[in-house]
Structure formats: structure tokens, C-alpha cells
Amino acid sequence: MTNRLRDSLSPYLQQHAENPVHWQEWGAEAFAEARRRDVPVFLSIGYAACHWCHVMAHESFEDPELAALLNRDFVPVKVDREERPDVDAVYMAATQALTGQGGWPMSVWLTPEGEPFYAGTYFPPRPRQGMPGFEQVLTALSQAWQERRSDVSDSATEVARYVAAAQEGITGDLQLATALEQLHHQYDNRYGGFGAAPKFPPTLVLDALLAEGSPDSLQSVTGTLDAMINGGIHDQLGGGFARYSVDARWIVPHFEKMLYDNALLLGTLARASRVVDAARAEDYQHVGERLVGWLEREMLLAGGGFAASLDADSVDADGRMREGAYYVWTPAQLTEVLGEAAGPAAAAFGVSAEGSFEPGTSTLQRLGPTEPHWRESLLQRRASRQPPARDDKVVAAWNGWLVVSLVEAAMIWQQPRWLELATGAADYLWQVHVDGDRVHRVSRNGASGTAPAIAEDHGAMAHGFGMLAAATGDPHWLQRAEFLLELADRRFCAEDGGWYDSAADHDLITRPRDLTDNVTPAGGSALLAAHRVLAALNGTGPGRLDSATATGAGIAGRAPRFAGWWLRELLLAERRRAKEIAVVGDGPELLRQAWCSAPEGSVILSVAADRTEDFGLSRGRSTPSPAAWVCSGNVCQLPAGTVEQLQDQLG
């Protein structure tokens, strides 16, 4: 056998193509070999921007002796979690069941039938600080497989049963007031965000709080956004946000930058800017503009799609791979670039001799007023550093959410260029990721991969296409969104009215269904949001929305911090404040007023006077001059022909 990753689409898998480990991709062939050789499968799951994945690869997978152990006693399988999130979800549940925690790199040992019997995350090559060494684990598990097979098999079967049960829908009643009270109790009044370190951007929870709209909720939104914007998790020079902060104060990020975080945050910033004071609104817009600038500069690919991530590690001035090397600064480096302005800049950016990251080096924060030319000069100098590696695969769901946010931000902040970016990304998804009835999860260099799209991909793309249809009045995007949702309902529909994450013909030990809204929406809540937008555009009423929304009540009641979009949809359904608005004709002032003043969750259609029949929401509505129809539950008010009339109707 040899390493078989050389021709993989995934950049993460290609990073391991030169390992002496005989890696295979996930698939029937690997498990057939395990059965033929009567050995377990070693499953390693990670992603390209993962710092500790790189560490374990260098320490263990590049070690010839450890590779020989792996190759002799196991069938090694490498999975990119971003390409196969369904595989990741199933075995993450197993890892958490076996160890009480999870993370990446994820290391799981499976029977040839795919049942897990041992798991962990990062293992050092030799025992260290109370952690067992990878060599020690491999030897012990091989011995257990050979000498205590029945015990191993019984354990694996039990874990598999637990994992299967964990994929079932979570039932339970929801008291929205109780769930919101839990969120407010968990809010960090001192530093923003929720809970203790590490802190991830709680974007989906902020979306729920925006939908709730009370002063307490808005205070949690602004407190969190302000803290993140001012912290080291925000790239103060280039724009965009890192994946998470290792500390409670948002100062030291884990430096990888993920498309999904930034895609979702852009929309949250735009919608939050509508309900905050003027100074904050301006600040949020500037942050959004820098974020999109980073996306265009560093993440936009040929063809219109956007890359998945930037690595946490890069080469420092001494030629060593080091986490954060591209982003951190010393006082001497500031002086070299800014001269006499280095002192005030160091105070404003939080750069000190002691350092906020590693001794002597600091992340950049915003602790005081900064001058634009400081940013420009430092960004220009930073461009001469070795940049982090980019994972240039296109993930369908992440690009779909970016389309949604680009549309929202373009319309709220009047940035027509961003609508072009959204259309380019959507065109790429439709042309490359949709092939007849086959929808693909990932692509690279304009070629789709073999991994099938899952529920979140269908939901995010349909949501994005629906928002484009609303903003442009182009019915082709509506038809494409409807096509994706019809496919999703056929392939993923669950008995309770919700959705599974994968189709019935999956290649896993159980059919995954993760209802958790974590850093990205669950497949179910992503599809629900898309259905809500399309129901509004089609004027069809709630349809299956009520039953689908109810499937999120259990997780929202039990763990509201991990049910942000479910909570948002439940709030929108209960409060019924959202409107369906059709702006007919060329009325830019009416359109801007609708986008800036409509209640959270409203769907706003802009359609030409001669195309009103293309959308159920606008059908039969025409006037000789531009007008806006404000509807709620298929009941519409008289057309508003002026901004004042529209504002009165929006309340």
C-alpha cells in the first residue's frame, strides 16, 4: 500500500500526501481493506487551517517509525471535516461520548464495520504532561484488538448505539422567556460574549437577540460586537475576524480566519447597524467594509467563489512556522514603519514590550483612536511578510451564507458592488456545485468534488439564491432556490417535519442529524430560514414552516446558546413582527427605507413594474409610480408611495 492522497481535491488531504503513512480517503475501499486484513481503521479528521492538526502531522505522521506502526496494524483514513461534515459529526459524537470532550485533530479507532471503540484529539508522539503518547496508544490498541477482540467489539457496538441515539430529534417544550433569561444570565457583562474562555463569535445567538429586540438583548448584541471589534480577534489592519479568542477578553485569537465566521458576521453587523446609535452604526459599517475588502483581496477566487480559510501558522522572520507570525507586532517593528508616530500607535493598538501574545509580541487591538495612515502603512508592511496558506476549496454552505450577508449588507449600506460579488458567488455555486439532481459539497479550481451536499448546503444556497431574487427581482434565482429546497425535502426530510443532515443512502454507521447551532447553523435551521424567505416571496403562507420550526424547540429550550438560529426562527414565528414588503418600480428611497426600517426577519422584494407576476408577493400589484406594499400573513396594507407613508406602515 502507499499514500493515496496525492490526487485529493482537499488541500488539507494534500498536506498529508507526502507522509509515510499509507493514508486513504474515506470510502468503502478502506473498510474493505480493513476487513480483508482483519485490522481496525484509524480515522484522523482535521482541516487545513487547524494549528494542532499541523503539529500532530509534523510530530507523528511524518515520523517513519510511527507511520510504520500505523501502516502495519491499522488502515489509516484521513478526512477533511469541511468536506465531510457528516462524517465529522458522527465521530465527534463518539469522541465526546468516549472522552467527554472533542476537537481537532480528531483521532478515532474503528472496527472494519465503522464502529468506534477508542477516541481522542491531539496525541503527542511520546507521553507528555499526563497525555499518553501516540506510539503508546497505537501499541495498546493493536494489542487489545488481537487479544481482547470481544471486549473491543462489545464496546464499539455500545458506542455506536449511543451515537445513533444522539442523532435523533430532541423533543421538549420551549418557554422563550426562559431561554432568553438563560442567555442573559450567561452573558459576560464585563467582556462581552457568553461564557468563559475560549470565546467563539456567538453570531447566531446575536441574530436571535436582534430578533427579540428588547433593550437587554440589544445591550448584549452591542456589548459583544464592540468587544470583538476592539479586540485582537478582529484583524485591525486587513479586516475580518479570527476563528476564536483563547482568552475571555478577545485579545489573543486562534489566528485562522474562516469564511463561515466572516460570512455570518457580515450580515449580523449590517442588521445590527439598523438599531444602534449613529456612531455605532457608522463603526459597524466601516468594520463591514474592511471585512468585505479582505474577502475581495484575499479570499475571492477565479470564477466568483470564495476560499474556505486562511491558516493560523505562517513563516516568521527567522524562517520558522509559527502561529500568528503574520499578524503580531513588536514596538520596534512599529517604530520601523511609523517612526515618531509609533508611540501613540502602540498605545492605541495595545503593543507593548511585554507583549499580549507571546513575550515581546502583541496582537493589535483598538484601545484608542487610530489614524487611517497608520493602518495603511502597517498593512503595506505586513504584505511583505510570508502570508498564511489559503485553503482554496469552495464550500457550498459557507458561500451560500456569504451571498445572504452580502445581499443584506449591500442593501442596508447601499453598496451595489457587493451585490455583484454576491451574484458572482451564486453563479459559481449554480454552475459548479449543481449538476442536475446532484449537488456537491465542495469544489476546487472550478471542479466539483465527490462529497455530496448535505442539508446545510441546500439551505444556505437556497437562502442566498432567495435573497438575490428579492434584491434583484430576477425570478431565475427564485426558481433555483425552489429547486434546491425541493431536492432537500426529498432527500433529508425527517418524520417530525424537520430534516436529517444527510440522505438516506449515506455511508455512515447512522444517519446524522445534528440540531445544534454552533458556529454555523444546523442543517435544519438553515433549511428553515430558506423556506421562510421563499414562502414570503411566493406569498404561500407558513406551509410546513410551523412543523419544521417546532423541531428546534427542544434544543432551544435545553441549550439556547447552541440554538441561535432556531431561537431566531421561533421568535419570528411567535412574535409575528416580520413583514413581507414588495417595492414595485424604480423607487430607491422606498427600497432603502424598507431595508433600514423593516422589523428583523422581514423579506423585502424589489421588482420592476413589468415583472410583478414573477413573484407571488408582488402578483397583481402595479401602480403608475413606484410604491411599496407592506404585508403580514398575506394581508397587505394600501400601497405606500412615499417614504413617510412607508415608515408609518412599518411602525
XYZ file of C-alpha atoms in Angstrom:
651
model
C 0.000 0.000 0.000
C 1.007 3.624 -0.494
C -0.280 7.060 0.466
C -3.302 7.770 -1.762
C -3.925 11.443 -1.035
C -1.898 12.972 -3.859
C -4.924 13.385 -6.155
C -7.344 14.529 -3.448
C -9.371 17.662 -4.069
C -8.931 18.805 -0.462
C -5.869 20.971 0.294
C -5.921 19.506 3.811
C -5.586 15.970 2.490
C -2.904 17.092 0.072
C -0.935 18.466 3.037
C -0.572 14.810 4.099
C 0.198 13.371 0.673
C 3.928 13.100 1.411
C 3.502 11.450 4.816
C 4.987 7.951 5.134
C 1.534 6.969 6.457
C -0.476 4.979 3.895
C -3.433 7.310 4.055
C -6.661 6.599 2.207
C -9.694 8.796 1.755
C -12.974 7.917 3.440
C -14.850 5.268 1.467
C -15.860 1.648 1.064
C -12.442 0.642 -0.222
C -10.699 1.484 3.044
C -13.160 -0.526 5.136
C -12.969 -3.448 2.700
C -9.207 -3.491 3.192
C -9.661 -3.429 6.982
C -11.947 -6.461 6.751
C -9.550 -8.273 4.433
C -6.564 -7.627 6.730
C -8.648 -8.004 9.917
C -7.322 -4.769 11.428
C -9.019 -1.628 12.778
C -9.350 1.648 10.898
C -7.539 4.679 12.268
C -9.635 7.735 11.375
C -7.955 11.146 11.556
C -10.167 14.200 10.997
C -8.998 17.790 10.720
C -8.951 20.812 8.440
C -6.369 22.901 6.633
C -6.328 25.908 8.974
C -6.065 23.808 12.164
C -2.889 24.597 14.141
C -2.827 21.409 16.237
C -3.553 19.317 13.152
C -0.280 20.629 11.730
C 1.519 19.903 14.989
C 0.359 16.285 15.118
C 1.156 15.817 11.430
C 4.711 17.044 11.935
C 5.324 15.156 15.161
C 3.665 11.835 14.362
C 2.519 11.420 10.769
C 5.906 12.467 9.373
C 7.721 10.085 11.754
C 8.766 6.923 9.845
C 8.623 4.690 12.927
C 5.141 5.810 13.948
C 3.994 5.594 10.342
C 5.250 2.014 10.181
C 3.180 1.135 13.273
C 0.106 2.738 11.759
C 0.563 1.032 8.408
C 1.192 -2.400 9.934
C -1.620 -2.545 12.472
C -4.332 -0.247 11.054
C -5.862 1.131 7.873
C -5.231 4.893 8.140
C -8.023 7.124 6.789
C -7.764 10.905 6.573
C -10.877 13.130 6.395
C -11.248 16.870 5.811
C -14.068 17.797 8.181
C -15.055 20.693 5.934
C -15.520 18.317 3.006
C -17.341 15.626 5.001
C -19.037 17.325 7.971
C -21.402 14.365 8.213
C -18.501 12.005 8.931
C -17.126 14.539 11.389
C -20.468 14.897 13.189
C -20.949 11.182 13.743
C -17.453 10.555 15.066
C -17.372 13.774 17.064
C -20.400 12.425 18.927
C -18.443 9.231 19.521
C -15.349 11.110 20.687
C -17.385 13.179 23.119
C -19.106 10.055 24.413
C -15.795 8.281 24.965
C -13.757 11.194 26.339
C -16.183 13.895 27.462
C -14.738 16.416 25.028
C -13.913 16.890 21.366
C -11.827 18.916 18.975
C -9.404 18.662 16.099
C -7.351 16.854 15.132
C -9.826 14.125 15.974
C -8.381 10.620 16.294
C -10.812 7.710 16.298
C -10.229 3.948 16.057
C -12.966 1.961 14.331
C -13.842 -1.637 13.692
C -13.928 -2.646 9.996
C -17.691 -2.051 10.235
C -17.082 1.598 11.180
C -17.999 1.323 14.862
C -15.767 3.440 17.162
C -14.062 1.872 20.173
C -11.421 4.447 21.180
C -11.025 8.161 20.512
C -9.123 11.306 21.385
C -7.916 14.507 19.810
C -4.250 15.517 19.704
C -1.738 12.929 20.894
C 1.947 13.835 21.313
C 4.321 11.259 19.816
C 5.571 10.260 23.275
C 3.928 10.690 26.725
C 3.915 14.329 27.776
C 2.289 16.298 30.615
C -0.060 13.477 31.550
C -1.080 12.743 27.955
C -0.405 9.269 26.560
C 1.952 9.152 23.613
C 0.686 8.258 20.150
C 3.085 5.315 19.958
C 1.828 4.069 23.310
C -1.816 4.332 22.188
C -1.184 2.563 18.879
C 0.615 -0.311 20.580
C -2.038 -0.743 23.274
C -4.950 -0.652 20.820
C -3.315 -3.105 18.453
C -2.707 -5.458 21.340
C -6.298 -5.095 22.569
C -7.607 -5.827 19.064
C -5.568 -9.006 18.845
C -6.009 -10.298 22.405
C -9.362 -8.923 23.628
C -11.412 -8.730 20.456
C -14.759 -9.482 22.039
C -14.360 -6.684 24.603
C -13.389 -4.226 21.875
C -16.314 -5.258 19.672
C -18.815 -5.043 22.519
C -17.580 -1.575 23.428
C -17.742 -0.434 19.806
C -21.292 -1.685 19.410
C -22.369 0.123 22.567
C -20.778 3.398 21.442
C -22.389 3.042 18.016
C -25.795 2.632 19.660
C -25.202 5.755 21.725
C -24.156 7.740 18.658
C -27.241 6.597 16.753
C -29.493 7.665 19.628
C -27.748 11.049 19.769
C -28.754 11.746 16.156
C -32.457 11.544 16.915
C -34.512 14.705 17.235
C -34.539 16.403 20.639
C -38.041 16.704 21.978
C -39.267 19.103 24.597
C -41.337 22.204 25.149
C -39.870 25.664 24.906
C -40.566 28.687 27.027
C -38.981 31.512 25.044
C -38.779 33.755 28.085
C -36.839 31.077 29.985
C -34.438 30.510 27.093
C -33.778 34.242 26.776
C -33.283 34.503 30.534
C -30.623 31.781 30.286
C -28.835 33.730 27.551
C -28.882 36.942 29.568
C -27.582 35.054 32.624
C -24.688 33.612 30.595
C -23.776 36.951 29.031
C -20.372 38.284 30.106
C -21.195 41.797 31.274
C -17.532 42.671 31.627
C -16.026 41.497 28.344
C -18.943 40.672 26.088
C -19.829 37.300 24.640
C -21.182 34.315 26.505
C -19.493 32.015 28.985
C -15.784 31.782 29.701
C -12.715 31.320 27.513
C -12.199 30.213 24.844
C -14.721 32.505 23.205
C -16.080 31.960 19.728
C -18.008 34.668 17.886
C -21.583 33.989 19.088
C -23.019 35.240 15.803
C -26.106 33.046 15.695
C -27.059 33.949 19.258
C -26.686 37.634 18.381
C -29.057 37.053 15.463
C -31.618 35.634 17.888
C -31.217 38.589 20.248
C -31.676 41.012 17.350
C -34.943 39.251 16.563
C -36.010 39.536 20.220
C -35.180 43.232 20.183
C -35.532 44.187 23.856
C -33.093 46.703 25.413
C -31.375 43.905 27.357
C -30.963 41.842 24.194
C -29.604 44.776 22.203
C -27.165 45.578 25.003
C -25.802 42.022 24.755
C -25.508 42.403 20.989
C -23.659 45.713 21.077
C -21.502 44.711 24.035
C -20.338 41.608 22.216
C -19.828 43.212 18.816
C -17.977 46.186 20.339
C -15.671 43.905 22.343
C -14.887 41.756 19.321
C -14.324 44.766 17.060
C -11.936 46.319 19.584
C -10.141 43.049 20.350
C -7.310 41.094 18.833
C -9.766 38.622 17.306
C -10.509 41.392 14.790
C -7.808 41.931 12.179
C -7.347 45.648 12.832
C -5.342 46.132 9.645
C -6.731 43.827 6.990
C -10.296 43.294 8.178
C -12.154 40.140 9.086
C -12.204 38.080 12.259
C -10.240 35.082 13.510
C -11.953 31.844 14.465
C -11.953 32.368 18.231
C -10.233 34.017 21.162
C -8.234 31.903 23.595
C -8.949 34.411 26.391
C -12.148 35.908 27.766
C -11.219 39.458 26.688
C -10.987 38.743 22.924
C -7.296 39.769 22.913
C -5.456 36.666 21.673
C -7.066 34.847 18.771
C -6.513 31.404 17.408
C -5.363 33.059 14.232
C -7.016 31.035 11.476
C -9.638 33.029 9.574
C -12.653 31.044 8.405
C -15.030 32.073 5.657
C -18.096 30.950 7.597
C -17.377 33.195 10.599
C -16.909 36.248 8.448
C -19.795 35.434 6.136
C -22.250 35.224 9.020
C -20.798 38.162 10.962
C -21.152 40.497 7.979
C -24.916 40.063 7.957
C -25.160 40.441 11.724
C -23.167 43.692 11.638
C -25.342 45.083 8.857
C -28.617 44.237 10.567
C -27.366 45.425 13.962
C -26.367 48.766 12.433
C -30.066 49.496 11.830
C -30.965 49.524 15.528
C -27.969 51.169 17.221
C -26.917 54.780 17.695
C -25.416 56.679 14.767
C -21.792 56.408 15.944
C -22.020 52.632 16.360
C -23.846 52.275 13.052
C -21.012 54.093 11.293
C -18.431 51.963 13.081
C -20.188 48.723 12.187
C -20.344 49.802 8.559
C -16.625 50.600 8.491
C -15.865 47.195 10.031
C -18.091 45.564 7.424
C -16.367 47.448 4.617
C -12.941 46.289 5.797
C -14.277 42.742 6.137
C -15.511 42.723 2.535
C -12.248 44.336 1.466
C -10.379 41.401 2.995
C -12.709 38.948 1.285
C -12.110 40.562 -2.108
C -8.371 40.892 -1.585
C -7.513 37.527 -0.067
C -10.416 35.100 -0.426
C -12.073 35.756 -3.808
C -11.223 33.073 -6.368
C -11.358 32.943 -10.137
C -14.923 32.186 -11.143
C -16.541 34.095 -8.263
C -16.425 31.634 -5.374
C -14.685 32.334 -2.074
C -11.962 30.249 -0.423
C -12.583 28.349 2.778
C -9.933 29.657 5.178
C -6.536 31.104 5.947
C -4.127 29.152 8.118
C -3.190 30.123 11.663
C 0.508 29.468 11.040
C 2.973 31.192 8.755
C 6.724 31.614 8.387
C 8.252 34.198 10.723
C 11.304 36.404 10.113
C 13.586 33.551 11.192
C 12.084 31.094 8.728
C 10.121 29.115 11.320
C 6.464 28.166 11.049
C 4.774 29.923 13.911
C 1.208 30.589 14.910
C 0.206 34.213 14.403
C 3.528 35.268 12.850
C 1.745 37.191 10.088
C -0.387 39.254 12.471
C 1.625 40.166 15.601
C 3.890 43.189 16.151
C 6.653 44.447 18.425
C 7.267 48.086 19.434
C 10.438 48.065 17.334
C 8.515 46.969 14.251
C 6.009 49.782 14.753
C 8.859 52.283 15.048
C 10.431 50.969 11.861
C 7.215 51.644 9.951
C 5.678 54.652 11.697
C 8.657 56.498 13.112
C 7.677 59.140 15.676
C 4.031 58.056 15.478
C 4.950 54.628 16.839
C 4.369 55.668 20.462
C 0.775 56.841 20.040
C 0.098 53.940 17.665
C 1.461 51.412 20.189
C -0.837 52.831 22.869
C -3.831 52.772 20.547
C -3.150 49.258 19.238
C -2.052 47.751 22.577
C 1.505 46.903 21.509
C 3.935 46.664 24.420
C 7.418 45.408 25.262
C 5.862 42.684 27.406
C 3.537 41.594 24.641
C -0.057 40.434 24.725
C 0.563 37.233 22.745
C 3.992 35.738 23.226
C 6.764 37.563 25.141
C 7.581 40.718 23.201
C 4.888 40.350 20.544
C 1.369 41.726 20.603
C -1.838 41.293 18.724
C -3.350 44.555 17.542
C -6.360 45.828 19.449
C -8.279 49.083 19.244
C -7.756 50.718 22.620
C -7.958 54.314 21.419
C -8.346 56.466 18.323
C -6.232 55.392 15.357
C -5.142 57.268 12.255
C -6.025 55.808 8.840
C -2.455 56.205 7.599
C -1.197 54.042 10.497
C -3.364 51.196 9.284
C -2.390 51.751 5.667
C 1.350 51.834 6.408
C 1.265 48.799 8.683
C -0.888 46.847 6.245
C 1.520 47.649 3.429
C 4.467 46.460 5.540
C 2.586 43.334 6.607
C 2.079 42.462 2.959
C 5.842 41.877 2.721
C 5.611 39.075 5.289
C 5.055 35.459 4.298
C 1.247 35.128 4.251
C -0.592 32.195 5.810
C -1.561 29.371 3.490
C -5.030 29.535 1.979
C -7.393 26.599 1.708
C -8.817 27.450 -1.695
C -11.606 24.934 -1.877
C -15.118 26.352 -2.167
C -17.614 25.099 0.428
C -21.207 25.388 -0.767
C -22.831 26.285 2.555
C -20.250 28.883 3.521
C -20.534 30.634 0.163
C -24.317 30.477 0.414
C -24.274 32.268 3.773
C -21.879 34.824 2.346
C -24.318 35.507 -0.503
C -27.060 36.121 2.087
C -24.904 38.561 4.056
C -23.515 40.353 1.004
C -27.075 40.995 -0.163
C -28.157 42.263 3.262
C -25.094 44.477 3.682
C -25.300 45.770 0.109
C -28.908 46.831 0.532
C -28.612 48.261 4.060
C -25.350 50.115 3.424
C -26.003 50.933 -0.250
C -23.047 49.054 -1.683
C -24.124 47.908 -5.184
C -20.675 46.427 -5.835
C -21.376 43.848 -3.131
C -24.472 42.686 -4.989
C -22.138 41.913 -7.884
C -19.933 39.859 -5.548
C -22.993 38.010 -4.265
C -24.183 37.302 -7.793
C -20.733 36.068 -8.827
C -20.565 33.649 -5.909
C -24.121 32.432 -6.534
C -23.390 31.924 -10.244
C -20.337 29.866 -9.323
C -22.347 27.694 -6.942
C -25.061 27.072 -9.508
C -22.664 26.308 -12.359
C -20.136 24.185 -10.448
C -21.919 22.698 -7.433
C -25.280 21.819 -9.008
C -25.196 19.095 -11.658
C -28.726 18.010 -12.455
C -30.073 16.349 -9.327
C -26.580 16.007 -7.876
C -25.428 18.788 -5.585
C -21.810 18.852 -4.448
C -20.467 19.986 -1.098
C -17.070 21.312 -2.250
C -15.164 22.286 -5.352
C -11.698 23.469 -6.217
C -10.323 25.174 -9.310
C -13.755 25.043 -10.874
C -14.165 21.270 -10.494
C -16.619 19.756 -8.038
C -15.596 17.102 -5.532
C -17.246 13.765 -4.886
C -18.657 14.627 -1.440
C -22.432 15.114 -1.662
C -24.047 18.286 -0.390
C -25.748 17.940 2.979
C -28.737 19.737 4.460
C -26.833 22.905 5.397
C -25.529 23.260 1.832
C -29.018 23.110 0.362
C -30.345 25.514 2.997
C -27.548 28.072 2.689
C -27.537 28.092 -1.109
C -31.337 28.303 -1.334
C -31.326 31.104 1.238
C -28.692 33.003 -0.726
C -30.467 32.488 -4.038
C -33.757 33.619 -2.489
C -32.170 36.785 -1.122
C -30.659 37.524 -4.533
C -34.066 37.058 -6.126
C -35.551 39.514 -3.628
C -32.852 42.146 -4.122
C -32.599 41.935 -7.910
C -36.113 40.952 -8.913
C -34.653 38.144 -11.038
C -37.030 35.159 -10.861
C -34.336 32.733 -12.056
C -32.789 32.867 -8.589
C -36.153 32.090 -7.032
C -36.581 29.077 -9.309
C -33.112 27.817 -8.418
C -33.790 28.230 -4.717
C -37.066 26.316 -5.074
C -35.251 23.523 -6.902
C -32.722 23.137 -4.088
C -35.392 23.092 -1.392
C -37.456 20.512 -3.278
C -34.353 18.297 -3.509
C -33.647 18.812 0.185
C -37.192 17.910 1.168
C -36.966 14.688 -0.840
C -33.546 13.695 0.447
C -33.381 14.886 4.032
C -36.973 15.064 5.294
C -37.499 13.623 8.794
C -40.678 12.162 10.205
C -41.243 15.076 12.609
C -41.272 17.727 9.883
C -37.598 18.631 10.155
C -34.593 17.334 8.275
C -31.686 14.924 8.606
C -28.232 16.188 7.667
C -27.565 13.544 5.020
C -29.596 11.500 2.564
C -30.922 8.037 3.336
C -28.186 6.422 1.208
C -25.398 7.662 3.496
C -22.164 5.730 4.078
C -22.072 6.054 7.874
C -22.974 3.858 10.846
C -26.008 6.077 11.489
C -27.852 8.841 9.693
C -26.573 12.102 11.174
C -28.891 14.783 12.484
C -27.149 17.459 14.496
C -29.663 20.079 15.634
C -27.011 22.251 17.248
C -26.489 25.794 16.003
C -22.871 26.207 16.956
C -20.571 28.489 14.958
C -22.704 27.730 11.907
C -26.420 26.984 11.633
C -27.626 23.407 11.851
C -28.859 21.873 8.636
C -32.406 22.082 9.927
C -32.292 25.746 10.926
C -30.517 26.644 7.667
C -33.278 24.989 5.635
C -35.940 26.584 7.810
C -34.552 30.090 7.190
C -34.517 29.435 3.451
C -38.085 28.132 3.487
C -39.229 31.250 5.347
C -37.703 33.572 2.732
C -39.178 31.634 -0.164
C -42.602 31.401 1.475
C -42.616 35.198 1.735
C -41.535 35.718 -1.881
C -44.104 33.234 -3.136
C -46.883 34.520 -0.907
C -47.680 30.949 0.105
C -48.088 31.371 3.846
C -46.375 29.250 6.511
C -46.918 25.846 4.841
C -44.608 23.382 6.548
C -42.848 26.161 8.463
C -44.776 25.605 11.690
C -43.915 21.905 11.997
C -40.308 22.450 10.927
C -39.864 25.321 13.372
C -41.164 23.144 16.211
C -38.341 20.633 15.692
C -35.910 23.206 17.116
C -37.851 23.802 20.308
C -36.135 21.006 22.248
C -32.562 22.162 21.629
C -33.539 25.824 22.050
C -35.068 25.100 25.437
C -32.240 22.870 26.631
C -29.204 24.799 25.331
C -30.151 28.222 23.933
C -26.512 29.224 23.436
C -26.301 26.464 20.845
C -29.625 27.156 19.166
C -29.236 30.714 17.898
C -30.965 30.369 14.546
C -33.602 28.026 15.958
C -34.366 30.677 18.575
C -34.468 33.340 15.888
C -36.987 31.378 13.846
C -39.053 30.549 16.918
C -39.104 34.212 17.937
C -40.072 35.329 14.447
C -42.866 32.757 14.373
C -44.236 33.694 17.798
C -43.871 37.479 17.680
C -45.029 37.792 14.039
C -43.420 41.223 13.700
C -41.611 40.460 10.446
C -43.162 41.845 7.264
C -43.245 40.877 3.618
C -42.605 44.008 1.572
C -42.855 44.394 -2.196
C -41.284 47.543 -3.620
C -42.616 47.825 -7.169
C -40.981 50.083 -9.720
C -37.843 52.198 -9.526
C -38.109 53.573 -6.009
C -34.636 53.681 -4.420
C -35.782 55.815 -1.469
C -38.623 53.424 -0.693
C -36.297 50.455 -1.013
C -33.694 51.955 1.300
C -36.358 52.839 3.856
C -37.667 49.283 3.782
C -34.228 47.752 4.291
C -33.295 50.155 7.072
C -36.594 50.182 8.980
C -38.387 46.866 8.463
C -38.599 44.621 11.535
C -35.971 41.901 11.917
C -36.690 38.899 9.709
C -38.653 40.852 7.102
C -38.343 39.861 3.444
C -38.061 42.761 1.011
C -38.660 42.276 -2.702
C -37.556 44.830 -5.270
C -39.272 44.156 -8.577
C -39.747 46.034 -11.839
C -43.252 47.219 -12.580
C -43.492 44.906 -15.594
C -42.258 41.792 -13.702
C -44.670 41.709 -10.788
C -46.252 38.453 -11.975
C -42.943 36.616 -11.435
C -43.376 36.623 -7.638
C -46.381 35.687 -5.579
C -45.664 38.562 -3.205
C -45.963 41.169 -5.971
C -48.511 39.495 -8.207
C -51.346 41.823 -9.180
C -49.652 44.839 -7.614
C -48.911 47.640 -10.033
C -49.170 51.421 -10.000
C -48.055 54.097 -12.472
C -45.417 55.262 -9.963
C -43.151 53.372 -7.526
C -44.907 52.063 -4.433
C -44.351 49.665 -1.555
C -46.824 47.071 -0.287
C -46.355 46.061 3.349
C -47.872 42.689 4.125
C -48.147 40.446 7.159
C -49.539 36.948 6.896
C -50.826 37.556 3.345
C -52.766 40.649 4.476
C -51.412 43.789 2.840
C -51.901 47.468 3.562
C -52.597 50.107 0.947
C -49.593 50.878 -1.270
C -47.181 53.416 0.200
C -45.943 55.896 -2.370
C -43.734 57.989 -0.097
C -41.047 57.281 2.453
C -43.239 58.827 5.161
C -46.176 56.572 4.318
C -43.920 53.507 4.317
C -42.389 54.462 7.657
C -45.837 54.857 9.178
C -46.830 51.367 7.996
C -43.626 49.818 9.300
C -44.266 51.382 12.686
